[in-house]
XYZ file of N, CA and C in Angstrom:
507
model
N 16.985 0.843 5.511
C 17.120 0.920 6.764
C 18.437 0.548 7.157
N 18.905 1.446 8.264
C 20.415 0.487 8.682
C 20.095 -0.472 9.788
N 19.057 -0.828 10.022
C 18.835 -1.883 10.757
C 18.716 -1.630 12.494
N 19.162 -0.289 12.667
C 18.984 0.086 14.207
C 17.231 1.286 13.700
N 16.637 0.850 14.711
C 15.507 1.616 14.923
C 14.864 1.836 16.385
N 14.280 2.628 16.616
C 13.639 3.383 17.981
C 12.266 2.199 18.547
N 11.897 1.369 17.702
C 10.586 0.772 17.082
C 10.777 -0.569 17.203
N 9.971 -1.644 18.040
C 9.899 -2.812 18.442
C 9.512 -3.185 16.885
N 10.056 -3.638 15.599
C 9.428 -4.084 14.507
C 8.504 -5.301 14.253
N 8.938 -6.178 15.368
C 8.393 -7.299 15.516
C 6.998 -7.069 16.058
N 6.821 -6.127 17.132
C 5.673 -5.763 17.703
C 4.606 -5.078 16.933
N 5.324 -4.414 15.882
C 4.449 -3.410 14.793
C 4.033 -4.705 13.883
N 4.631 -5.507 13.273
C 4.231 -6.607 12.583
C 3.382 -7.712 12.842
N 3.508 -7.990 14.282
C 2.713 -8.686 15.169
C 1.044 -7.938 15.257
N 1.406 -6.913 15.486
C 0.197 -5.808 15.564
C -0.841 -6.027 14.351
N -0.379 -5.767 13.493
C -1.025 -5.646 12.014
C -1.398 -7.144 11.751
N -0.318 -7.955 11.703
C -0.908 -9.510 11.626
C -2.220 -9.916 12.211
N -1.998 -9.408 13.439
C -3.088 -9.816 14.690
C -4.570 -9.227 14.111
N -4.671 -7.699 13.728
C -5.399 -7.082 13.576
C -6.456 -7.820 12.284
N -5.283 -8.092 11.226
C -6.010 -8.627 10.285
C -6.704 -10.067 10.041
N -5.700 -10.722 10.958
C -6.125 -12.185 11.169
C -7.526 -12.111 11.838
N -7.393 -11.393 12.752
C -8.607 -11.117 13.808
C -9.948 -10.901 12.838
N -9.975 -9.711 11.605
C -10.906 -9.466 11.058
C -11.095 -9.986 10.239
N -10.161 -10.963 9.251
C -10.684 -12.348 8.261
C -11.274 -13.346 9.064
N -11.268 -13.093 10.361
C -11.621 -14.479 10.924
C -13.250 -14.486 11.436
N -13.620 -13.075 10.972
C -15.014 -12.716 11.496
C -15.878 -13.137 10.720
N -16.780 -14.003 11.077
C -17.892 -15.061 9.711
C -18.816 -13.985 9.378
N -19.429 -13.142 10.320
C -20.650 -12.399 10.184
C -20.272 -11.464 9.350
N -20.592 -10.683 8.086
C -20.496 -9.951 7.068
C -20.495 -8.538 7.636
N -21.575 -8.149 8.431
C -21.976 -6.842 8.738
C -20.721 -6.582 10.105
N -20.477 -7.439 10.923
C -19.462 -7.553 11.810
C -17.926 -7.228 11.257
N -17.783 -8.145 10.301
C -16.541 -8.015 9.423
C -16.290 -6.283 8.801
N -17.416 -5.758 8.249
C -17.379 -4.709 7.581
C -17.430 -3.550 8.872
N -17.629 -3.753 9.744
C -17.573 -2.852 10.835
C -16.167 -2.686 11.275
N -15.616 -4.026 11.608
C -14.130 -4.283 12.079
C -13.208 -3.756 11.245
N -13.526 -3.734 9.743
C -12.652 -3.309 8.728
C -12.528 -1.852 8.795
N -13.766 -1.339 9.166
C -13.678 0.708 9.248
C -13.207 0.910 10.405
N -13.193 0.069 11.602
C -12.362 0.096 12.653
C -11.011 0.624 12.602
N -10.923 -0.984 12.365
C -8.912 -1.031 11.488
C -8.548 0.283 10.850
N -9.222 0.623 10.020
C -8.680 1.396 9.034
C -8.562 2.640 9.447
N -9.613 3.232 10.529
C -9.488 4.289 11.247
C -8.532 4.159 12.073
N -8.318 3.094 12.976
C -7.159 2.969 13.739
C -5.783 3.148 13.326
N -5.535 2.417 11.865
C -4.421 2.427 10.921
C -4.210 3.965 10.655
N -5.036 4.589 10.123
C -4.995 5.820 9.922
C -4.657 7.106 10.852
N -5.214 6.855 12.146
C -4.774 7.727 12.980
C -3.420 7.432 13.739
N -3.103 5.776 13.643
C -1.678 5.779 14.136
C -0.709 6.367 13.033
N -1.232 6.607 12.207
C 0.114 6.787 10.521
C -0.038 8.291 10.642
N -1.216 8.980 10.814
C -0.792 10.560 11.464
C -0.466 11.241 12.138
N 0.019 10.323 13.349
C 0.551 10.592 14.654
C 2.068 10.368 14.377
N 2.099 8.967 13.772
C 3.781 8.489 13.290
C 4.681 9.348 12.756
N 5.827 9.182 13.164
C 7.013 10.265 12.727
C 7.363 9.207 11.221
N 8.631 9.828 10.352
C 8.318 8.882 9.068
C 8.789 7.461 9.259
N 9.508 7.469 10.311
C 10.373 5.987 10.602
C 9.027 4.615 11.168
N 8.169 5.499 12.103
C 7.195 4.885 12.507
C 6.201 4.347 11.600
N 5.678 5.634 10.563
C 4.861 5.166 9.411
C 5.750 4.313 8.071
N 6.910 4.310 8.008
C 7.463 3.403 7.115
C 7.219 1.667 7.909
N 7.981 1.689 9.102
C 7.581 0.331 9.586
C 6.106 -0.268 9.490
N 5.046 0.654 9.854
C 3.721 0.375 9.859
C 3.224 -0.135 8.517
N 3.684 0.765 7.419
C 3.488 0.944 5.822
C 4.047 -0.847 5.504
N 4.988 -0.786 5.873
C 5.697 -2.328 5.525
C 5.057 -3.410 6.274
N 4.762 -3.182 7.496
C 4.054 -4.375 8.137
C 2.987 -4.596 6.973
N 2.115 -3.781 6.774
C 0.891 -4.231 6.354
C 1.214 -4.696 4.835
N 2.661 -4.336 4.159
C 2.648 -4.530 3.031
C 3.378 -5.859 2.738
N 3.821 -6.389 3.937
C 4.303 -7.836 4.321
C 2.706 -8.831 3.869
N 1.919 -8.251 4.158
C 0.690 -9.318 4.216
C 0.160 -9.366 2.955
N 0.938 -8.306 1.890
C 0.180 -8.458 0.319
C 1.116 -9.822 -0.285
N 0.344 -10.442 -0.293
C 0.915 -11.983 -0.536
C -0.082 -12.773 -1.725
N -0.363 -13.940 -1.436
C -1.002 -15.022 -2.501
C -2.409 -14.247 -2.388
N -3.296 -15.011 -3.632
C -4.586 -14.508 -3.405
C -5.389 -15.510 -2.151
N -5.855 -14.201 -1.238
C -6.571 -14.849 -0.103
C -7.551 -13.583 0.439
N -8.322 -14.128 1.129
C -9.253 -13.000 2.005
C -8.057 -12.046 2.889
N -7.244 -12.431 3.058
C -6.033 -11.681 3.755
C -5.364 -10.684 3.140
N -4.993 -11.339 2.155
C -4.553 -10.246 1.082
C -5.173 -9.524 0.843
N -6.517 -9.748 0.082
C -7.449 -9.007 -0.380
C -7.791 -7.828 0.786
N -7.946 -7.801 2.130
C -7.963 -7.017 2.680
C -6.978 -6.003 3.139
N -5.936 -6.790 3.487
C -4.499 -5.423 3.027
C -4.221 -4.570 2.073
N -4.754 -5.110 0.604
C -4.640 -4.443 -0.458
C -5.957 -3.385 -0.287
N -6.825 -3.742 0.359
C -7.951 -2.852 0.122
C -7.715 -1.911 1.586
N -6.806 -1.984 2.294
C -6.748 -1.180 3.558
C -5.514 -0.038 2.961
N -4.765 -0.627 2.110
C -3.582 0.164 1.785
C -3.973 1.207 0.863
N -4.805 0.904 -0.226
C -5.675 1.487 -1.235
C -6.501 2.535 -0.381
N -7.258 2.181 0.538
C -7.823 3.465 1.536
C -7.212 4.151 2.461
N -6.136 3.743 2.891
C -5.136 4.522 3.219
C -4.326 5.382 2.920
N -4.083 5.194 1.251
C -3.779 5.774 0.309
C -4.597 7.022 0.019
N -6.112 6.503 0.054
C -6.823 7.328 -0.512
C -7.250 8.800 0.804
N -7.198 8.310 1.977
C -7.872 8.796 2.972
C -6.625 9.425 3.854
N -5.406 9.310 3.569
C -4.602 9.974 4.285
C -3.788 11.272 3.936
N -2.715 11.874 4.719
C -2.498 13.099 4.374
C -1.268 12.608 3.223
N -0.629 13.606 2.628
C 0.404 13.594 1.486
C 1.498 12.533 1.845
N 1.865 12.956 3.173
C 3.408 12.196 3.674
C 2.967 10.729 3.693
N 1.660 10.240 4.053
C 1.749 9.015 4.529
C 1.128 8.199 3.031
N 0.806 8.875 2.149
C 0.675 8.413 0.706
C 1.915 8.671 0.292
N 2.672 9.128 0.142
C 3.985 9.384 -0.543
C 4.800 7.800 0.365
N 4.696 7.503 1.399
C 5.434 6.396 2.165
C 4.622 5.154 1.623
N 3.318 5.082 1.624
C 2.984 4.144 0.726
C 3.464 3.647 -0.298
N 3.507 4.744 -1.398
C 4.223 4.903 -3.072
C 5.641 3.958 -2.736
N 6.256 4.608 -1.591
C 7.546 4.145 -1.587
C 7.732 3.120 -0.996
N 7.004 2.130 -0.207
C 7.151 1.074 0.129
C 6.791 -0.145 -0.854
N 5.402 0.319 -1.403
C 5.641 -0.581 -2.537
C 6.351 -0.763 -3.701
N 6.728 0.791 -4.405
C 7.770 0.717 -5.135
C 8.826 0.147 -5.014
N 9.678 0.267 -3.843
C 10.798 -0.480 -3.410
C 10.822 -2.097 -3.397
N 9.546 -2.445 -3.216
C 9.307 -3.865 -3.129
C 9.238 -4.425 -4.314
N 8.933 -3.743 -5.401
C 8.762 -4.015 -7.108
C 9.878 -3.884 -7.487
N 10.787 -3.197 -7.061
C 12.107 -2.700 -7.812
C 13.381 -3.860 -7.184
N 13.003 -4.390 -6.224
C 14.067 -5.420 -5.639
C 13.524 -6.656 -5.421
N 12.176 -7.043 -5.303
C 11.730 -8.276 -4.838
C 11.522 -8.995 -6.210
N 12.018 -10.178 -6.577
C 11.205 -11.409 -7.850
C 11.263 -12.561 -7.160
N 10.282 -13.358 -7.457
C 9.297 -12.922 -8.031
C 8.280 -11.775 -7.390
N 7.373 -11.159 -7.742
C 6.719 -10.172 -7.141
C 5.487 -11.134 -6.385
N 5.302 -10.791 -5.285
C 4.128 -11.407 -4.382
C 2.681 -10.752 -5.347
N 1.972 -11.890 -5.499
C 0.727 -11.311 -6.278
C -0.209 -10.301 -5.531
N -0.211 -10.183 -4.393
C -1.065 -9.013 -3.846
C -0.038 -8.161 -3.860
N 1.027 -7.656 -3.765
C 1.379 -6.616 -4.025
C 1.465 -5.836 -5.271
N 1.561 -7.021 -6.344
C 1.504 -6.547 -7.584
C 0.242 -6.091 -8.068
N -0.901 -6.752 -7.697
C -2.093 -6.344 -7.772
C -2.811 -5.022 -7.210
N -1.947 -4.700 -6.007
C -2.303 -3.493 -5.228
C -1.779 -2.073 -6.134
N -0.455 -2.428 -6.591
C 0.560 -1.333 -7.046
C -0.171 -1.218 -8.248
N -0.869 -2.106 -8.959
C -1.588 -1.892 -10.283
C -2.821 -1.195 -9.823
N -3.656 -1.569 -8.993
C -4.445 -0.762 -8.770
C -4.077 0.828 -8.654
N -3.207 1.179 -7.701
C -3.109 2.265 -7.132
C -2.428 3.228 -8.830
N -1.699 2.609 -9.467
C -1.040 3.242 -10.510
C -2.341 3.392 -11.537
N -3.302 2.296 -11.745
C -4.095 2.480 -13.011
C -5.320 3.202 -12.897
N -5.924 3.240 -11.400
C -7.150 3.842 -11.677
C -7.376 5.332 -10.957
N -7.934 5.930 -11.579
C -7.943 7.526 -11.700
C -8.613 7.864 -10.304
N -9.331 7.006 -9.651
C -9.570 7.475 -8.451
C -8.457 7.966 -7.292
N -7.744 7.082 -7.357
C -6.274 7.392 -6.448
C -5.508 8.885 -6.914
N -5.674 8.826 -8.404
C -4.780 9.992 -8.575
C -3.452 9.966 -8.792
N -2.938 8.773 -8.665
C -0.954 8.639 -8.396
C -0.424 9.821 -9.191
N -0.589 9.777 -10.121
C 0.263 10.752 -10.989
C 0.329 12.314 -10.779
N -0.876 12.442 -10.157
C -0.780 14.404 -9.900
C -0.393 14.394 -8.294
N 0.082 13.504 -7.506
C 0.635 14.063 -6.116
C 2.086 14.476 -6.671
N 2.549 15.453 -5.912
C 3.817 16.068 -6.091
C 4.835 15.527 -5.560
N 4.959 14.220 -4.984
C 6.194 13.235 -4.949
C 6.443 12.632 -6.363
N 5.225 12.372 -7.020
C 5.663 11.812 -8.179
C 6.640 12.287 -8.990
N 6.574 13.795 -8.514
C 7.456 14.665 -9.813
C 8.248 15.369 -9.272
N 8.742 15.172 -7.787
C 9.926 15.438 -6.836
C 11.298 15.944 -7.804
N 11.528 14.608 -8.352
C 12.680 15.056 -8.854
C 13.254 13.970 -10.395
N 13.980 14.483 -11.509
C 13.903 13.578 -12.498
C 14.241 12.162 -12.417
N 14.915 11.586 -11.097
C 15.064 10.194 -11.211
C 14.077 9.414 -10.565
N 13.212 10.383 -9.708
C 11.738 9.640 -9.419
C 10.641 9.516 -10.699
N 11.025 10.426 -11.493
C 9.706 10.581 -12.554
C 10.273 8.922 -13.333
N 11.898 9.115 -13.344
C 12.017 8.019 -14.294
C 11.967 6.452 -13.698
N 12.145 6.742 -12.252
C 12.014 4.941 -11.708
C 10.310 4.821 -12.020
N 9.296 5.656 -11.433
C 8.047 5.451 -11.630
C 7.511 5.572 -13.106
N 8.107 5.878 -14.053
C 7.816 5.650 -15.425
C 8.178 3.939 -15.863
N 9.402 3.802 -15.146
C 10.004 2.464 -15.529
C 8.971 1.478 -15.048
N 8.371 1.708 -13.756
C 7.793 0.456 -12.973
C 6.389 0.649 -13.534
N 5.955 1.848 -13.763
C 4.677 1.939 -14.555
C 4.488 0.579 -15.763
N 5.673 1.176 -16.765
C 5.935 0.670 -18.066
C 5.642 -0.969 -17.785
N 6.528 -1.096 -16.701
C 7.152 -2.948 -16.260
C 5.556 -3.468 -15.860
N 4.981 -2.542 -15.243
C 3.521 -3.328 -14.442
C 2.324 -3.087 -15.659
N 2.785 -2.414 -16.949
C 1.428 -2.039 -18.073
C 1.958 -3.400 -18.594
N 3.261 -4.092 -18.647
C 3.581 -5.189 -19.656
C 2.973 -6.332 -19.207
N 2.567 -6.332 -17.902
C 2.480 -7.568 -17.016
C 0.957 -7.803 -17.573
N 0.644 -9.083 -18.178
C -0.790 -9.415 -18.747
C -1.465 -10.454 -17.632
N -2.811 -10.035 -17.711
C -3.575 -11.040 -17.055
C -3.492 -10.901 -15.577
N -3.000 -9.764 -15.129
C -3.164 -9.907 -13.667
C -4.555 -8.659 -13.449
N -5.475 -9.539 -12.570
C -6.869 -8.387 -12.727
C -6.389 -7.186 -11.622
N -7.277 -6.387 -12.030
C -7.254 -5.027 -11.389
C -8.859 -5.018 -10.428
N -8.791 -4.381 -9.329
C -9.913 -3.986 -8.692
C -10.900 -2.904 -9.306
N -10.067 -2.232 -10.148
C -11.092 -1.158 -11.178
C -10.960 -1.717 -12.325
N -11.406 -0.904 -13.571
C -11.264 -1.103 -14.727
C -10.398 -0.110 -15.592
N -9.754 0.612 -15.039
C -9.105 1.913 -15.300
C -7.698 1.218 -16.116
N -7.331 2.363 -17.211
C -6.069 2.096 -17.543
C -4.606 2.937 -17.087
N -3.516 2.430 -16.830
C -2.459 3.259 -16.749
C -2.217 4.907 -16.981
N -2.375 5.652 -16.225
C -2.156 6.952 -16.616
C -0.956 7.351 -15.853
N 0.247 7.046 -16.851
C 1.636 7.329 -16.741
C 1.812 8.898 -16.868
N 3.031 9.649 -16.336
C 3.178 10.857 -17.303
C 3.599 11.169 -18.220
N 3.610 12.253 -19.020
C 4.131 12.179 -20.334
C 5.540 12.176 -20.702
């Protein structure tokens, strides 16, 4: 980004953080599950109405919470994956963009970011490689292949599922 935005980035980050902290603080499992569904629906609705800049900022705010192993990170990982599976294509592309940008520029990788991206790429449920945005240009195909290859080489990182990487040929 150029550093200028029409949106209050701090407020978006605080909103996401407050939502996640509130949910992870609920001790009753039934109430927590209900709150998770409500939050997911809320984020999904906001992303569906958002322009591309607001969508990017919201996904970035959620991705900022993908850190060390904790219930907080786990919730944000599950929410990111659920948003990918239940949202329209432009939101899926934005999620992929944010996660891959962070893998390309940040080292060491935050654990939660790596686990979430591995799950997205490996689990056939998300059908990552079938989305049109993954094949849009030869450069994107090469970047995605390189990311998939480097993630495949990372050993010992648990995945939520048991699928294997299915990169394009």
